[in-house]
Tab-separated table of C-alpha atoms and ligand atoms in Angstrom:
chain	number	residue	atom	x	y	z
A	209	UNK	CA	46.034	2.075	-2.336
A	210	UNK	CA	44.903	-0.804	-4.805
A	211	UNK	CA	41.877	-1.522	-6.168
A	212	UNK	CA	41.781	-5.429	-4.424
A	213	UNK	CA	42.446	-3.314	-1.207
A	214	UNK	CA	38.551	-3.184	-1.209
A	215	UNK	CA	37.108	-6.187	-2.846
A	216	UNK	CA	36.139	-7.097	1.243
A	217	UNK	CA	33.379	-5.031	0.532
A	218	UNK	CA	31.994	-6.607	-3.653
A	219	UNK	CA	31.239	-9.362	-4.503
A	220	UNK	CA	32.720	-11.570	-7.534
A	221	UNK	CA	35.746	-12.194	-5.536
A	222	UNK	CA	36.933	-14.535	-3.243
A	223	UNK	CA	37.707	-11.823	0.001
A	224	UNK	CA	34.196	-10.636	-1.039
A	225	UNK	CA	32.922	-13.823	-0.768
A	226	UNK	CA	34.151	-14.793	2.124
A	227	UNK	CA	33.241	-11.760	3.688
A	228	UNK	CA	29.542	-11.312	2.655
A	229	UNK	CA	29.152	-15.721	4.509
A	230	UNK	CA	29.720	-14.248	6.479
A	231	UNK	CA	28.160	-10.714	7.580
A	232	UNK	CA	24.822	-12.072	5.915
A	233	UNK	CA	25.249	-14.909	8.550
A	234	UNK	CA	26.033	-12.005	11.204
A	235	UNK	CA	23.109	-10.081	10.132
A	236	UNK	CA	20.604	-13.534	9.991
A	237	UNK	CA	22.132	-13.610	13.543
A	238	UNK	CA	21.399	-10.453	14.777
A	239	UNK	CA	17.094	-10.935	13.558
A	240	UNK	CA	17.441	-13.930	14.728
A	241	UNK	CA	18.198	-13.455	17.903
A	242	UNK	CA	15.707	-9.867	18.931
A	243	UNK	CA	12.836	-12.288	17.536
A	244	UNK	CA	12.898	-15.042	19.864
A	245	UNK	CA	13.124	-13.160	22.533
A	246	UNK	CA	11.083	-9.652	21.811
A	247	UNK	CA	7.169	-9.644	22.952
A	248	UNK	CA	5.956	-6.302	22.734
A	249	UNK	CA	4.889	-4.035	19.408
A	250	UNK	CA	6.592	-1.780	20.378
A	251	UNK	CA	9.484	-0.406	23.364
A	252	UNK	CA	6.827	2.314	23.436
A	253	UNK	CA	9.745	4.540	23.849
A	254	UNK	CA	8.839	8.171	23.533
A	255	UNK	CA	10.197	9.791	20.152
A	256	UNK	CA	12.243	12.328	21.699
A	257	UNK	CA	14.016	9.454	24.044
A	258	UNK	CA	14.441	7.874	20.023
A	259	UNK	CA	15.714	11.043	18.313
A	260	UNK	CA	18.240	11.221	21.136
A	261	UNK	CA	19.069	8.054	20.911
A	262	UNK	CA	19.576	8.250	16.788
A	263	UNK	CA	21.282	11.504	17.585
A	264	UNK	CA	23.807	10.054	19.351
A	265	UNK	CA	24.770	7.468	17.335
A	266	UNK	CA	27.160	8.533	14.765
A	267	UNK	CA	26.396	8.074	11.236
A	268	UNK	CA	29.964	7.760	9.693
A	269	UNK	CA	33.524	7.134	10.088
A	270	UNK	CA	37.160	7.580	8.063
A	271	UNK	CA	38.677	4.919	8.520
A	272	UNK	CA	35.036	2.109	8.413
A	273	UNK	CA	34.043	0.178	11.454
A	274	UNK	CA	34.491	-3.131	11.966
A	275	UNK	CA	30.894	-4.599	11.046
A	276	UNK	CA	29.859	-5.614	13.741
A	277	UNK	CA	30.470	-2.586	15.492
A	278	UNK	CA	28.091	-1.199	13.307
A	279	UNK	CA	25.662	-4.312	14.401
A	280	UNK	CA	25.438	-3.576	17.332
A	281	UNK	CA	24.366	0.150	16.340
A	282	UNK	CA	21.755	-1.055	14.436
A	283	UNK	CA	20.287	-3.336	17.222
A	284	UNK	CA	20.666	-1.418	20.393
A	285	UNK	CA	19.791	2.376	18.551
A	286	UNK	CA	17.724	1.230	15.518
A	287	UNK	CA	15.933	-2.898	15.150
A	288	UNK	CA	15.031	-2.626	19.673
A	289	UNK	CA	12.940	0.947	19.045
A	290	UNK	CA	11.409	-0.058	15.807
A	291	UNK	CA	7.527	-0.856	14.889
A	292	UNK	CA	7.343	-4.532	15.183
A	293	UNK	CA	5.225	-5.004	12.099
A	294	UNK	CA	5.465	-9.139	12.546
A	295	UNK	CA	3.622	-9.042	15.959
A	296	UNK	CA	-0.029	-10.013	16.451
A	297	UNK	CA	-0.747	-6.647	18.038
A	298	UNK	CA	0.689	-4.311	15.294
A	299	UNK	CA	-2.616	-3.595	13.828
A	300	UNK	CA	-2.664	-0.324	13.014
A	301	UNK	CA	-2.263	0.913	9.062
A	302	UNK	CA	-2.201	-1.797	6.229
A	303	UNK	CA	1.539	-2.335	6.877
A	304	UNK	CA	2.184	-6.184	6.910
A	305	UNK	CA	4.210	-8.292	8.197
A	306	UNK	CA	6.679	-9.520	5.133
A	307	UNK	CA	6.980	-13.376	3.928
A	308	UNK	CA	10.624	-15.058	5.355
A	309	UNK	CA	10.156	-16.076	1.179
A	310	UNK	CA	10.108	-12.742	0.452
A	311	UNK	CA	12.820	-11.134	2.949
A	312	UNK	CA	14.884	-13.653	1.875
A	313	UNK	CA	13.785	-12.836	-1.794
A	314	UNK	CA	15.234	-9.341	-0.822
A	315	UNK	CA	19.088	-9.893	-0.285
A	316	UNK	CA	19.032	-11.778	-3.851
A	317	UNK	CA	16.610	-8.069	-5.235
A	318	UNK	CA	19.845	-6.506	-3.730
A	319	UNK	CA	22.705	-8.643	-4.082
A	320	UNK	CA	21.755	-9.537	-8.711
A	321	UNK	CA	20.670	-5.411	-8.310
A	322	UNK	CA	19.023	-5.588	-11.681
A	323	UNK	CA	17.296	-2.228	-12.694
A	324	UNK	CA	14.344	-3.294	-14.797
A	325	UNK	CA	14.039	0.074	-17.375
A	326	UNK	CA	16.016	-2.102	-20.421
A	327	UNK	CA	16.648	-4.928	-20.874
A	328	UNK	CA	19.976	-4.995	-20.510
A	329	UNK	CA	20.390	-4.088	-16.715
A	330	UNK	CA	17.282	-7.031	-16.056
A	331	UNK	CA	17.873	-9.161	-19.183
A	332	UNK	CA	15.819	-12.163	-16.599
A	333	UNK	CA	14.018	-10.000	-14.470
A	334	UNK	CA	12.050	-8.519	-17.346
A	335	UNK	CA	10.693	-11.599	-18.526
A	336	UNK	CA	10.160	-12.787	-14.632
A	337	UNK	CA	7.904	-9.284	-13.653
A	338	UNK	CA	6.333	-10.092	-16.920
A	339	UNK	CA	4.963	-13.397	-16.590
A	340	UNK	CA	3.913	-12.352	-12.700
A	341	UNK	CA	1.845	-9.465	-14.392
A	342	UNK	CA	0.027	-12.086	-16.412
A	343	UNK	CA	-0.196	-13.767	-13.652
A	344	UNK	CA	-2.352	-10.805	-12.045
A	345	UNK	CA	-4.338	-10.576	-14.486
A	346	UNK	CA	-5.581	-14.123	-14.689
A	347	UNK	CA	-6.665	-13.041	-11.552
A	348	UNK	CA	-8.751	-11.116	-11.866
A	349	UNK	CA	-9.717	-12.418	-14.683
A	350	UNK	CA	-8.407	-9.774	-17.232
A	351	UNK	CA	-8.916	-9.099	-20.958
A	352	UNK	CA	-6.072	-10.528	-23.403
A	353	UNK	CA	-5.498	-6.975	-23.907
A	354	UNK	CA	-3.994	-6.170	-20.056
A	355	UNK	CA	-1.077	-5.676	-19.438
A	356	UNK	CA	0.487	-4.504	-16.012
A	357	UNK	CA	3.611	-3.083	-14.731
A	358	UNK	CA	5.352	-3.019	-11.221
A	359	UNK	CA	5.283	0.181	-8.571
A	360	UNK	CA	6.770	1.717	-5.796
A	361	UNK	CA	2.589	1.630	-4.508
A	362	UNK	CA	-0.930	2.326	-4.758
A	363	UNK	CA	0.349	5.713	-4.373
A	364	UNK	CA	2.096	5.538	-7.469
A	365	UNK	CA	-0.361	2.889	-8.875
A	366	UNK	CA	-2.970	5.993	-8.677
A	367	UNK	CA	-1.349	8.517	-10.405
A	368	UNK	CA	-0.500	6.588	-13.073
A	369	UNK	CA	-4.221	6.245	-13.518
A	370	UNK	CA	-5.340	9.561	-13.879
A	371	UNK	CA	-2.219	10.553	-15.958
A	372	UNK	CA	-3.456	7.859	-18.591
A	373	UNK	CA	-6.958	8.532	-17.898
A	374	UNK	CA	-6.116	12.178	-18.525
A	375	UNK	CA	-4.105	12.025	-21.091
A	376	UNK	CA	-6.411	9.307	-22.913
A	377	UNK	CA	-9.400	11.322	-22.848
A	378	UNK	CA	-8.057	15.040	-24.565
A	379	UNK	CA	-6.997	12.586	-27.210
A	380	UNK	CA	-9.991	10.803	-27.359
A	381	UNK	CA	-11.990	13.541	-27.228
A	382	UNK	CA	-10.106	16.649	-28.658
A	383	UNK	CA	-7.260	14.582	-30.561
A	384	UNK	CA	-5.544	16.998	-27.743
A	385	UNK	CA	-1.922	15.042	-27.300
A	386	UNK	CA	-0.744	16.076	-23.718
A	387	UNK	CA	2.445	14.848	-24.371
A	388	UNK	CA	3.502	16.907	-27.053
A	389	UNK	CA	1.585	19.832	-26.388
A	390	UNK	CA	0.373	19.762	-22.772
A	391	UNK	CA	-3.081	20.451	-21.049
A	392	UNK	CA	-6.416	21.183	-23.682
A	393	UNK	CA	-7.507	24.995	-23.495
A	394	UNK	CA	-10.309	22.912	-21.230
A	395	UNK	CA	-8.294	21.578	-18.521
A	396	UNK	CA	-10.027	23.727	-16.040
A	397	UNK	CA	-13.550	22.357	-16.524
A	398	UNK	CA	-12.479	18.048	-16.522
A	399	UNK	CA	-13.672	16.331	-13.747
A	400	UNK	CA	-12.710	12.711	-12.139
A	401	UNK	CA	-15.310	10.985	-9.298
A	402	UNK	CA	-15.016	9.242	-5.885
A	403	UNK	CA	-16.038	8.823	-3.427
A	404	UNK	CA	-15.503	10.237	-0.213
A	405	UNK	CA	-14.276	7.688	1.262
A	406	UNK	CA	-11.507	7.661	-1.568
A	407	UNK	CA	-7.605	8.205	-0.909
A	408	UNK	CA	-5.925	11.281	-0.464
A	409	UNK	CA	-3.513	10.433	-3.802
A	410	UNK	CA	-6.763	10.870	-6.046
A	411	UNK	CA	-6.306	14.716	-4.896
A	412	UNK	CA	-2.337	15.184	-4.768
A	413	UNK	CA	-2.902	12.635	-7.999
A	414	UNK	CA	-5.175	15.411	-9.389
A	415	UNK	CA	-3.182	18.378	-7.905
A	416	UNK	CA	0.228	16.840	-9.503
A	417	UNK	CA	-1.293	16.505	-12.978
A	418	UNK	CA	-1.673	20.179	-13.691
A	419	UNK	CA	-5.244	19.722	-13.070
A	420	UNK	CA	-5.428	20.608	-9.617
A	421	UNK	CA	-7.928	19.654	-6.642
A	422	UNK	CA	-11.042	21.669	-7.590
A	423	UNK	CA	-11.149	18.296	-10.246
A	424	UNK	CA	-11.692	16.073	-7.862
A	425	UNK	CA	-15.355	15.894	-7.229
A	426	UNK	CA	-16.120	13.621	-4.181
A	427	UNK	CA	-19.207	11.042	-3.748
A	428	UNK	CA	-20.945	10.354	-0.809
A	429	UNK	CA	-21.571	7.034	0.525
A	430	UNK	CA	-23.865	5.411	1.892
A	431	UNK	CA	-24.062	3.219	5.352
A	432	UNK	CA	-20.945	0.142	4.779
A	433	UNK	CA	-19.451	3.249	3.600
A	434	UNK	CA	-19.082	2.445	-0.738
A	435	UNK	CA	-20.461	4.677	-3.237
A	436	UNK	CA	-23.245	5.970	-3.371
A	437	UNK	CA	-23.655	5.105	-7.810
A	438	UNK	CA	-27.448	7.055	-8.230
A	439	UNK	CA	-25.605	10.343	-6.863
A	440	UNK	CA	-22.754	9.849	-8.806
A	441	UNK	CA	-25.235	9.422	-12.053
A	442	UNK	CA	-26.878	12.288	-10.781
A	443	UNK	CA	-23.389	14.377	-9.770
A	444	UNK	CA	-22.031	13.724	-13.476
A	445	UNK	CA	-25.438	14.786	-14.891
A	446	UNK	CA	-25.509	17.758	-12.459
A	447	UNK	CA	-21.786	18.771	-13.843
A	448	UNK	CA	-22.384	18.303	-17.430
A	449	UNK	CA	-24.983	20.550	-17.020
A	450	UNK	CA	-22.513	22.717	-15.444
A	451	UNK	CA	-20.399	22.960	-18.831
A	452	UNK	CA	-17.726	20.893	-16.611
A	453	UNK	CA	-16.647	17.606	-18.388
A	454	UNK	CA	-16.061	14.372	-16.492
A	455	UNK	CA	-13.191	12.277	-17.738
A	456	UNK	CA	-12.641	9.260	-15.556
A	457	UNK	CA	-14.407	8.220	-12.167
A	458	UNK	CA	-12.226	6.469	-9.584
A	459	UNK	CA	-14.094	3.260	-7.585
A	460	UNK	CA	-12.837	2.335	-4.311
A	461	UNK	CA	-11.581	-1.910	-4.215
A	462	UNK	CA	-11.423	-1.472	-0.316
A	463	UNK	CA	-10.955	1.916	1.305
A	464	UNK	CA	-8.169	2.424	3.758
A	465	UNK	CA	-11.157	2.610	7.202
A	466	UNK	CA	-13.186	0.641	6.265
A	467	UNK	CA	-11.775	-1.824	4.161
A	468	UNK	CA	-15.096	-0.673	2.138
A	469	UNK	CA	-15.377	-1.829	-1.405
A	470	UNK	CA	-17.156	0.778	-3.882
A	471	UNK	CA	-20.165	-1.643	-6.649
A	472	UNK	CA	-18.273	-1.960	-9.555
A	473	UNK	CA	-20.355	-2.871	-12.007
A	474	UNK	CA	-22.772	-0.141	-11.480
A	475	UNK	CA	-20.102	2.042	-11.479
A	476	UNK	CA	-18.501	0.526	-14.592
A	477	UNK	CA	-22.111	0.549	-16.415
A	478	UNK	CA	-22.442	4.093	-15.820
A	479	UNK	CA	-18.414	5.365	-17.499
A	480	UNK	CA	-19.850	2.572	-20.309
A	481	UNK	CA	-23.319	5.181	-20.565
A	482	UNK	CA	-21.256	7.903	-20.160
A	483	UNK	CA	-17.923	7.272	-21.496
A	484	UNK	CA	-15.170	7.930	-19.189
A	485	UNK	CA	-12.180	5.904	-17.325
A	486	UNK	CA	-12.502	3.529	-14.986
A	487	UNK	CA	-10.135	2.955	-12.072
A	488	UNK	CA	-9.785	0.960	-9.310
A	489	UNK	CA	-8.166	1.564	-7.305
A	490	UNK	CA	-7.729	-1.939	-5.159
A	491	UNK	CA	-4.668	-1.157	-3.324
A	492	UNK	CA	-6.417	-2.800	-0.324
A	493	UNK	CA	-8.687	-4.660	-1.486
A	494	UNK	CA	-6.880	-6.318	-4.711
A	495	UNK	CA	-5.674	-9.448	-2.604
A	496	UNK	CA	-9.281	-10.490	-2.008
A	497	UNK	CA	-9.159	-11.785	-5.830
A	498	UNK	CA	-6.841	-14.630	-4.320
A	499	UNK	CA	-9.534	-16.164	-2.375
A	500	UNK	CA	-11.753	-18.031	-3.638
A	501	UNK	CA	-14.537	-17.324	-1.224
A	502	UNK	CA	-14.297	-13.302	-1.520
A	503	UNK	CA	-12.704	-13.349	-5.250
A	504	UNK	CA	-16.289	-12.184	-5.887
A	505	UNK	CA	-16.233	-8.709	-3.678
A	506	UNK	CA	-14.126	-7.752	-6.392
A	507	UNK	CA	-16.791	-8.555	-9.045
A	508	UNK	CA	-16.535	-6.126	-12.251
A	509	UNK	CA	-13.211	-5.340	-11.776
A	510	UNK	CA	-12.354	-6.301	-15.041
A	511	UNK	CA	-14.628	-3.673	-16.183
A	512	UNK	CA	-11.975	-1.295	-14.919
A	513	UNK	CA	-9.507	0.440	-17.583
A	514	UNK	CA	-6.558	0.874	-15.020
A	515	UNK	CA	-6.158	-1.035	-11.235
A	516	UNK	CA	-4.333	-0.129	-8.275
A	517	UNK	CA	-2.795	-3.056	-6.693
A	518	UNK	CA	-0.976	-2.387	-3.742
A	519	UNK	CA	1.727	-6.269	-2.760
A	520	UNK	CA	2.985	-4.554	0.254
A	521	UNK	CA	-0.076	-4.817	1.701
A	522	UNK	CA	-2.309	-8.769	2.303
A	523	UNK	CA	0.224	-10.065	0.048
A	524	UNK	CA	2.284	-9.846	2.755
A	525	UNK	CA	5.026	-8.272	0.656
A	526	UNK	CA	8.737	-6.025	2.268
A	527	UNK	CA	8.057	-2.304	1.300
A	528	UNK	CA	7.962	-1.462	-1.963
A	529	UNK	CA	6.364	-3.254	-4.169
A	530	UNK	CA	2.730	-2.738	-6.095
A	531	UNK	CA	1.599	-2.712	-9.255
A	532	UNK	CA	-0.434	-0.673	-11.832
A	533	UNK	CA	-2.888	-3.044	-14.559
A	534	UNK	CA	-4.470	-1.504	-17.957
A	535	UNK	CA	-7.045	-3.028	-20.032
A	536	UNK	CA	-5.855	-2.016	-23.151
A	537	UNK	CA	-1.952	-2.241	-23.451
A	538	UNK	CA	-1.992	0.921	-26.345
A	539	UNK	CA	-3.072	2.634	-23.465
A	540	UNK	CA	1.265	2.930	-22.058
A	541	UNK	CA	1.970	4.616	-25.289
A	542	UNK	CA	0.688	7.725	-22.893
A	543	UNK	CA	3.368	7.517	-21.369
A	544	UNK	CA	6.153	5.999	-23.353
A	545	UNK	CA	9.552	8.304	-24.139
A	546	UNK	CA	12.072	6.500	-26.135
A	547	UNK	CA	15.293	7.614	-24.782
A	548	UNK	CA	18.439	6.417	-27.351
A	549	UNK	CA	20.514	5.322	-25.023
A	550	UNK	CA	18.840	3.442	-23.215
A	551	UNK	CA	14.849	1.919	-25.211
A	552	UNK	CA	15.491	2.890	-28.650
A	553	UNK	CA	12.906	2.502	-30.742
A	554	UNK	CA	14.625	-0.090	-33.298
A	555	UNK	CA	14.529	-2.078	-30.303
A	556	UNK	CA	10.711	-2.720	-30.560
A	557	UNK	CA	11.120	-3.846	-34.057
A	558	UNK	CA	13.582	-6.539	-33.434
A	559	UNK	CA	11.687	-7.613	-30.592
A	560	UNK	CA	13.650	-6.431	-27.169
A	561	UNK	CA	11.607	-5.903	-23.877
A	562	UNK	CA	12.616	-2.480	-22.015
A	563	UNK	CA	9.927	-2.074	-20.010
A	564	UNK	CA	9.902	1.608	-18.584
A	565	UNK	CA	7.818	1.998	-21.207
A	566	UNK	CA	5.639	1.048	-19.369
A	567	UNK	CA	6.762	3.138	-15.821
A	568	UNK	CA	7.080	6.282	-14.541
A	569	UNK	CA	11.085	4.993	-12.968
A	570	UNK	CA	13.201	4.501	-15.258
A	571	UNK	CA	15.932	3.181	-12.316
A	572	UNK	CA	13.420	0.305	-10.594
A	573	UNK	CA	13.872	-2.449	-7.716
A	574	UNK	CA	13.028	-6.459	-9.076
A	575	UNK	CA	10.087	-6.201	-6.571
A	576	UNK	CA	8.316	-8.970	-8.761
A	577	UNK	CA	11.006	-11.814	-7.193
A	578	UNK	CA	9.583	-11.843	-3.930
A	579	UNK	CA	6.382	-12.059	-5.180
A	580	UNK	CA	7.781	-14.875	-7.534
A	581	UNK	CA	9.371	-16.523	-4.252
A	582	UNK	CA	6.692	-16.092	-1.570
A	583	UNK	CA	3.946	-17.820	-4.473
A	584	UNK	CA	5.973	-20.706	-5.222
A	585	UNK	CA	7.191	-20.634	-1.101
A	586	UNK	CA	3.238	-20.250	0.378
A	587	UNK	CA	1.105	-21.859	-2.358
A	588	UNK	CA	-1.998	-20.029	-3.658
A	589	UNK	CA	-3.765	-21.601	-1.987
A	590	UNK	CA	-2.229	-21.018	1.893
A	591	UNK	CA	-2.500	-16.970	0.559
A	592	UNK	CA	-6.811	-18.405	0.281
A	593	UNK	CA	-6.704	-19.467	3.552
A	594	UNK	CA	-4.436	-16.092	4.875
A	595	UNK	CA	-6.879	-13.925	3.710
A	596	UNK	CA	-9.931	-16.015	4.774
A	597	UNK	CA	-8.763	-16.449	7.986
A	598	UNK	CA	-8.114	-12.045	8.606
A	599	UNK	CA	-11.633	-11.840	7.360
A	600	UNK	CA	-13.547	-14.065	9.912
A	601	UNK	CA	-10.879	-12.447	12.332
A	602	UNK	CA	-12.609	-9.075	12.021
A	603	UNK	CA	-15.857	-10.225	11.428
A	604	UNK	CA	-15.708	-12.257	14.776
A	605	UNK	CA	-14.143	-9.182	17.329
A	606	UNK	CA	-16.337	-6.820	15.612
A	607	UNK	CA	-19.105	-9.347	16.518
A	608	UNK	CA	-17.294	-9.856	19.925
A	609	UNK	CA	-16.918	-5.740	20.521
A	610	UNK	CA	-20.352	-4.770	19.865
A	611	UNK	CA	-21.364	-7.093	22.389
A	612	UNK	CA	-19.694	-4.760	25.072
A	613	UNK	CA	-21.263	-1.786	26.496
A	614	UNK	CA	-18.040	1.185	26.127
A	615	UNK	CA	-17.801	0.611	22.539
A	616	UNK	CA	-19.169	1.651	19.940
A	617	UNK	CA	-18.450	-0.120	15.934
A	618	UNK	CA	-18.810	1.918	13.300
A	619	UNK	CA	-18.793	-1.368	10.686
A	620	UNK	CA	-20.141	-4.313	12.286
A	621	UNK	CA	-19.864	-7.024	9.075
A	622	UNK	CA	-16.596	-5.818	8.099
A	623	UNK	CA	-16.271	-6.907	4.196
A	624	UNK	CA	-12.349	-6.987	4.927
A	625	UNK	CA	-10.259	-6.862	7.927
A	626	UNK	CA	-10.657	-3.106	8.942
A	627	UNK	CA	-13.074	-2.490	11.523
A	628	UNK	CA	-13.436	0.798	12.855
A	629	UNK	CA	-15.209	1.760	17.121
A	630	UNK	CA	-14.404	3.450	19.012
A	631	UNK	CA	-14.498	3.681	23.350
A	632	UNK	CA	-18.001	5.776	24.547
A	633	UNK	CA	-20.076	5.921	27.424
A	634	UNK	CA	-22.758	7.455	29.167
A	635	UNK	CA	-20.298	10.743	29.982
A	636	UNK	CA	-20.463	10.813	25.897
A	637	UNK	CA	-17.877	13.527	27.530
A	638	UNK	CA	-14.545	13.978	26.173
A	639	UNK	CA	-13.886	10.961	23.837
A	640	UNK	CA	-12.780	12.576	21.437
A	641	UNK	CA	-9.523	13.798	24.134
A	642	UNK	CA	-10.011	9.921	26.471
A	643	UNK	CA	-10.159	7.975	22.613
A	644	UNK	CA	-6.910	9.862	21.362
A	645	UNK	CA	-5.324	9.151	25.604
A	646	UNK	CA	-6.158	5.266	24.643
A	647	UNK	CA	-4.309	5.067	21.704
A	648	UNK	CA	-1.476	6.690	22.716
A	649	UNK	CA	-1.572	4.499	25.895
A	650	UNK	CA	-1.509	1.828	24.130
A	651	UNK	CA	1.453	2.646	21.831
A	652	UNK	CA	3.870	3.837	24.478
A	653	UNK	CA	3.247	0.931	26.940
A	654	UNK	CA	3.892	-1.324	23.691
A	655	UNK	CA	0.815	-3.135	24.243
A	656	UNK	CA	-1.022	-2.839	20.307
A	657	UNK	CA	-0.240	-0.546	17.946
A	658	UNK	CA	-3.364	0.572	16.749
A	659	UNK	CA	-5.119	2.732	14.263
A	660	UNK	CA	-6.595	6.400	14.998
A	661	UNK	CA	-8.507	8.094	12.477
A	662	UNK	CA	-11.358	10.364	12.064
A	663	UNK	CA	-15.511	9.641	11.185
A	664	UNK	CA	-17.705	12.763	11.279
A	665	UNK	CA	-14.949	14.848	12.749
A	666	UNK	CA	-14.492	12.659	15.393
A	667	UNK	CA	-12.225	10.083	16.744
A	668	UNK	CA	-12.181	6.607	16.420
A	669	UNK	CA	-9.487	4.060	16.770
A	670	UNK	CA	-8.968	1.350	14.109
A	671	UNK	CA	-8.116	-2.293	13.832
A	672	UNK	CA	-6.028	-3.398	10.691
A	673	UNK	CA	-6.832	-6.840	11.126
A	674	UNK	CA	-3.437	-8.520	8.297
A	675	UNK	CA	-1.769	-10.507	9.879
A	676	UNK	CA	-3.182	-14.202	10.131
A	677	UNK	CA	-1.638	-14.674	13.599
A	678	UNK	CA	-3.589	-12.269	15.168
A	679	UNK	CA	-6.377	-13.862	17.231
A	680	UNK	CA	-9.425	-13.099	19.117
A	681	UNK	CA	-7.227	-13.510	22.485
A	682	UNK	CA	-5.208	-10.483	21.180
A	683	UNK	CA	-7.870	-8.215	20.549
A	684	UNK	CA	-9.614	-9.432	23.559
A	685	UNK	CA	-6.488	-8.486	25.841
A	686	UNK	CA	-6.169	-5.077	23.688
A	687	UNK	CA	-10.141	-5.115	24.598
A	688	UNK	CA	-9.679	-5.086	28.249
A	689	UNK	CA	-6.375	-2.604	27.957
A	690	UNK	CA	-8.945	-0.728	26.651
A	691	UNK	CA	-11.556	0.049	29.187
A	692	UNK	CA	-8.707	-0.141	32.108
A	693	UNK	CA	-7.359	3.357	29.621
A	694	UNK	CA	-10.179	4.608	29.914
A	695	UNK	CA	-10.622	4.115	33.870
A	696	UNK	CA	-7.015	6.106	33.675
A	697	UNK	CA	-8.189	8.620	31.450
A	698	UNK	CA	-11.000	9.113	33.624
A	699	UNK	CA	-8.670	8.910	38.007
A	700	UNK	CA	-5.698	11.300	35.958
A	701	UNK	CA	-9.460	14.110	35.664
A	702	UNK	CA	-9.957	13.424	39.192
A	703	UNK	CA	-6.954	14.249	40.135
A	704	UNK	CA	-6.422	17.034	37.710
H	1087	PLP	C1	-2.828	1.972	0.739
H	1087	PLP	C2	-3.904	2.959	0.270
H	1087	PLP	C3	-2.598	3.645	-1.234
H	1087	PLP	C4	-1.351	3.931	-1.445
H	1087	PLP	O1	-0.886	2.905	-1.824
H	1087	PLP	P1	0.157	3.276	-1.250
H	1087	PLP	O2	1.322	1.796	-1.331
H	1087	PLP	O3	1.193	3.562	0.245
H	1087	PLP	O4	1.563	4.218	-1.635
H	1087	PLP	C5	-3.776	4.240	-2.070
H	1087	PLP	N1	-5.208	3.697	-2.021
H	1087	PLP	C6	-5.333	2.889	-1.422
H	1087	PLP	C7	-7.205	2.608	-1.253
H	1087	PLP	C8	-4.253	2.290	-0.364
H	1087	PLP	O5	-4.992	1.697	0.768
């Protein structure tokens, strides 16, 4: 065995380069061919069938298989039964169709394989990421003191927001260094407030940060599913009077189910008054920054101490791609650790930038490239049009649905582009079961991928209209199928 035997597996050799061209071409052909004929959002296969197909798949080979053989398996057993997120009726979760320039960028990202932790692993990438962070900062009208980092998504960004909130608060109030000393003696009295519709990762972060889920106090929402800030203010007073120590409020800009946006300005006035950290979870709603028409819905976001934005939602980026921002870049110090081999302190003195100082990850992807290539190729104006279109589509869909006798819409005027509803009828019987039946039927006939959630402990259905290629006709077709499946459910009841 000679090391040149491996040339064809790697770039930077004639054999590798040639192999690369061919493999990429074959892969691209497979994808294009598939989408040329694909007609459904999903094959409809049952989970047990898909699992059997995967079980039958050899996951390794001794001598190495021909790439075309591997591709053939991928096509038949993986691509075929995948969820087709670019299909106009794939409208379940906050799960977007990826932009083509971003898919191309993924190839470059993987090829260059830069790592965003230290400058000597990401020479150009470090600076490009910083420019994109600055671009978002400008869009959100953040102050010059602000800074940010790319993350794996909203979960990581929310965790970072609460981590900085905790450490900043303990530093400010007790001169306590959590990084050095661990949690302060008073830790079990610290409280985080958010609305009852906030993302579950607020609680998950709280327990990971050693504060326990008990530290998260949920505030009721109003009829529009926005945090009731009058109750928030009362709750803070009540907690203080009870000997608890509120440290942070999380406002959500785009709740996962309804897309509702908490009153950020009013919340900021309250956090200012009480000296609390304000984190805005704009994982979903952050994309409104691209729209002149809807940007005002984020008013006050520049008052936040930290912000979560997801690019793998309505910025149409392939997973994963998110970001985290702080109003005052000095606060990143709460998570910086200097390692001699990676980011020694004396490098800072000579101006070398090591992005690991701002991240909880070490080895990290060059996701900034795909956002960059998308912004350049698509253009800000087209991004704005896509967002505006989907918001308009949701409004129109909700209007159509409000006129249907058997559909009950929860948010008749959607704030962004999610519509929550359920099928109902005069019997009012078994509605949870009936809606669950409809949801499954839509999936397993390949008609549409919609989402199922609970509102006030009852089963509801949801359209999340991120795709700018979904039309009102698509929605009407799905609604038609919904009434057919409801009838099927009734018939099934009779024959049983
Ligand atoms: C999606 C979402 C998250 C979680 O983000 P991931 O990217 O899935 O980790 C957090 N908060 C809100 C409001 C979200 O919509």
